[in-house]
Coordinates of C-alpha atoms in Angstrom, one line a residue:
M1 CA 47.8 11.1 -41.1
D2 CA 45.3 13.5 -42.4
D3 CA 41.8 14.1 -41.8
S4 CA 40.5 11.7 -44.6
E5 CA 42.7 9.0 -43.2
L6 CA 41.4 9.5 -39.9
Q7 CA 37.9 9.1 -40.8
R8 CA 38.5 5.9 -42.8
T9 CA 40.4 4.4 -40.1
P10 CA 37.8 2.0 -38.1
N11 CA 36.9 2.9 -34.6
P12 CA 37.9 0.1 -32.3
F13 CA 35.5 1.1 -29.9
S14 CA 32.3 0.8 -31.9
A15 CA 31.9 -2.7 -31.4
F16 CA 31.6 -2.2 -27.8
A17 CA 29.2 0.8 -28.3
A18 CA 26.9 -1.3 -30.5
T19 CA 27.0 -4.1 -28.0
R20 CA 26.0 -1.8 -25.1
A21 CA 23.4 -0.3 -27.2
E22 CA 21.8 -3.8 -28.1
S23 CA 22.0 -4.7 -24.3
R24 CA 19.9 -1.5 -23.5
R25 CA 17.3 -2.4 -26.1
H26 CA 17.0 -5.8 -24.6
L27 CA 16.5 -4.5 -21.1
A28 CA 14.0 -2.2 -22.1
A29 CA 12.0 -4.9 -24.0
S30 CA 12.6 -7.2 -20.9
A31 CA 11.3 -4.5 -18.6
K32 CA 8.3 -3.8 -21.0
W33 CA 7.2 -7.3 -21.1
L34 CA 7.6 -7.7 -17.0
L35 CA 5.3 -4.9 -16.6
I36 CA 2.8 -6.4 -18.8
A37 CA 3.0 -9.7 -17.1
I38 CA 2.7 -7.9 -13.9
G39 CA -0.5 -5.9 -15.1
L40 CA -2.1 -9.0 -16.4
F41 CA -1.3 -10.7 -13.0
C42 CA -2.7 -7.9 -10.9
V43 CA -6.0 -7.9 -13.4
L44 CA -6.4 -11.6 -13.1
T45 CA -6.1 -11.7 -9.3
I46 CA -8.5 -8.9 -8.8
S47 CA -11.2 -10.6 -11.2
Q48 CA -10.7 -13.8 -9.2
V49 CA -11.3 -12.0 -5.8
Y50 CA -14.4 -10.3 -7.3
L51 CA -15.6 -13.7 -9.1
H52 CA -15.3 -15.5 -5.6
R53 CA -17.2 -12.7 -3.8
A54 CA -20.0 -12.9 -6.4
K55 CA -20.1 -16.7 -6.0
L56 CA -20.5 -16.2 -2.3
S57 CA -23.1 -13.8 -2.8
G58 CA -25.1 -16.1 -4.9
I59 CA -24.9 -18.8 -2.2
V60 CA -26.2 -16.5 0.5
N61 CA -29.0 -14.9 -1.7
G62 CA -30.2 -18.5 -2.7
F63 CA -29.3 -20.3 0.4
S64 CA -33.0 -20.7 1.7
Q65 CA -34.2 -22.4 -1.4
Q66 CA -31.4 -25.3 -1.3
S67 CA -32.1 -28.7 0.2
S68 CA -30.3 -29.6 3.4
T69 CA -27.5 -31.5 1.7
E70 CA -26.9 -28.5 -0.9
K71 CA -26.9 -26.3 2.2
V72 CA -24.1 -28.2 4.1
R73 CA -22.1 -28.1 1.0
Q74 CA -22.3 -24.5 0.6
L75 CA -21.6 -24.0 4.4
E76 CA -18.4 -25.8 3.8
Q77 CA -17.8 -23.2 1.0
L78 CA -18.4 -20.4 3.2
H79 CA -16.3 -21.8 6.2
A80 CA -13.1 -22.2 3.9
S81 CA -13.6 -18.6 2.5
D82 CA -12.1 -17.0 5.6
M83 CA -13.5 -13.4 6.3
D84 CA -15.7 -13.3 3.1
G85 CA -17.8 -16.3 4.3
I86 CA -18.5 -15.2 8.0
D87 CA -21.7 -13.1 7.0
G88 CA -23.2 -16.2 5.2
L89 CA -22.4 -18.5 8.0
V90 CA -24.0 -16.0 10.5
S91 CA -27.1 -15.8 8.2
A92 CA -27.3 -19.6 8.2
L93 CA -27.9 -19.7 12.0
C94 CA -31.6 -18.5 11.6
D95 CA -32.1 -21.4 9.0
E96 CA -35.3 -23.2 9.4
K97 CA -33.5 -26.5 9.4
T98 CA -32.1 -27.0 12.9
D99 CA -29.1 -29.3 11.7
V100 CA -28.2 -26.6 9.1
S101 CA -28.3 -24.0 11.8
A102 CA -26.2 -26.2 14.4
M103 CA -23.4 -26.7 11.5
A104 CA -23.4 -22.9 10.9
A105 CA -22.7 -22.5 14.8
E106 CA -20.1 -25.2 15.0
M107 CA -18.4 -23.8 12.0
L108 CA -18.4 -20.2 13.4
A109 CA -17.1 -21.6 16.9
D110 CA -14.2 -23.3 14.9
L111 CA -13.3 -19.9 13.2
N112 CA -13.6 -18.0 16.6
R113 CA -10.9 -20.4 17.8
Q114 CA -8.7 -19.9 14.7
W115 CA -8.7 -16.3 15.3
T116 CA -7.2 -16.5 18.7
T117 CA -4.2 -17.5 17.0
M118 CA -4.0 -14.9 14.4
P119 CA -2.2 -11.5 14.5
A120 CA -4.3 -9.0 16.3
D121 CA -5.3 -6.7 13.4
R122 CA -6.3 -9.8 11.2
A123 CA -8.3 -11.4 13.9
A124 CA -9.8 -7.8 15.0
E125 CA -11.2 -7.4 11.1
R126 CA -12.9 -10.7 11.3
R127 CA -14.3 -10.4 14.9
T128 CA -15.8 -6.9 13.7
V129 CA -17.4 -8.5 10.6
F130 CA -18.8 -11.5 12.9
A131 CA -20.1 -9.4 15.5
N132 CA -22.1 -6.8 13.5
A133 CA -23.5 -10.1 11.5
L134 CA -24.6 -11.6 14.6
E135 CA -26.1 -8.3 16.1
R136 CA -28.1 -8.4 12.7
V137 CA -29.5 -11.8 12.6
A138 CA -30.3 -11.8 16.5
S139 CA -32.9 -9.3 15.7
Q140 CA -34.7 -11.8 13.4
L141 CA -35.4 -14.2 16.1
D142 CA -38.3 -13.7 18.6
D143 CA -38.6 -16.7 20.4
R144 CA -36.0 -17.0 23.2
T145 CA -36.3 -20.5 23.7
D146 CA -35.6 -21.6 20.1
S147 CA -32.5 -23.4 19.8
R148 CA -31.2 -21.0 17.2
W149 CA -31.3 -18.2 19.8
V150 CA -29.5 -20.3 22.3
Q151 CA -26.7 -21.0 19.7
I152 CA -26.4 -17.2 19.0
Q153 CA -26.3 -16.4 22.5
S154 CA -23.3 -19.2 23.0
L155 CA -21.4 -17.7 20.1
A156 CA -21.7 -14.1 21.6
H157 CA -20.5 -15.2 25.0
H158 CA -17.5 -17.1 23.7
A159 CA -16.7 -14.2 21.3
A160 CA -16.8 -11.8 24.1
Q161 CA -14.9 -13.7 26.1
N162 CA -12.2 -14.1 23.5
L163 CA -12.1 -10.4 23.3
I164 CA -11.8 -9.9 27.0
D165 CA -8.9 -12.4 27.2
S166 CA -7.2 -10.4 24.3
S167 CA -7.5 -7.2 26.6
C168 CA -9.7 -5.5 24.1
R169 CA -11.1 -1.8 25.0
I170 CA -14.6 -1.5 26.3
D171 CA -15.5 0.7 23.5
D172 CA -14.3 -1.9 20.9
P173 CA -17.1 -1.9 18.2
A174 CA -16.9 -5.7 18.2
Y175 CA -17.4 -5.9 21.7
Q176 CA -20.2 -3.4 21.8
S177 CA -22.1 -5.5 19.3
L178 CA -21.7 -8.7 21.1
M179 CA -22.8 -7.0 24.3
K180 CA -26.1 -5.8 22.6
V181 CA -26.6 -9.5 21.6
I182 CA -26.1 -10.7 25.1
A183 CA -28.2 -7.9 26.6
A184 CA -31.3 -8.8 24.3
D185 CA -31.5 -12.1 26.0
E186 CA -34.3 -11.9 28.2
S187 CA -33.6 -14.8 30.3
R188 CA -30.6 -12.5 31.8
P189 CA -31.7 -10.4 35.0
S190 CA -32.7 -7.2 33.7
D191 CA -31.2 -5.4 37.2
T192 CA -27.8 -7.0 36.5
L193 CA -27.4 -5.6 33.1
S194 CA -28.5 -2.2 34.2
D195 CA -25.9 -2.4 37.2
V196 CA -23.0 -3.3 34.9
S197 CA -23.9 -1.1 31.9
T198 CA -23.8 2.0 34.4
S199 CA -20.5 1.0 36.1
G200 CA -18.6 1.2 32.9
N201 CA -17.1 -2.4 33.3
P202 CA -17.6 -5.2 31.0
L203 CA -20.8 -7.2 31.2
P204 CA -20.3 -10.5 32.8
I205 CA -19.4 -13.5 30.3
D206 CA -20.9 -16.8 31.6

């Protein structure tokens, strides 16, 4: 067989080569669309997170202008928003309507109970946000006989006790913030506070 006849002879492997090439093209196209789908999913997820946080921010900013009924509805939204709703719930502790403040306190107490069953790292994040917010709102109340102040103190004591039960360090930021709230309660003996603060031991939790 000369060269010309060899060139005219069909390649028995050409069909397999074409099939492999077609498979590679399909695989590349599938991978491209998969990456596009993943990218769109990430963009959608991030957008939903930001929209949700923007909605919660709007609730907090306009909370004081709402009716009691609307405030209760918004508190339920904050309560269902996990860590993103903590700051708004704590702010509601100072609401002028005592029933609204009491409901916010009940919801925060419920969240604190939920955190005791969470993995330590997730619970620590939420307790830190809660303690910082509680320290902030505690400074807004001057009347230590106000029922809202009593609720803040109760929440601080229970949260601090939960931290002690979880064997947290005394220099834990959340614990330190809670201790500042407790120490601000003028009904506690000042000499007792002084003694325990200099001894390096945790403050007593009633």
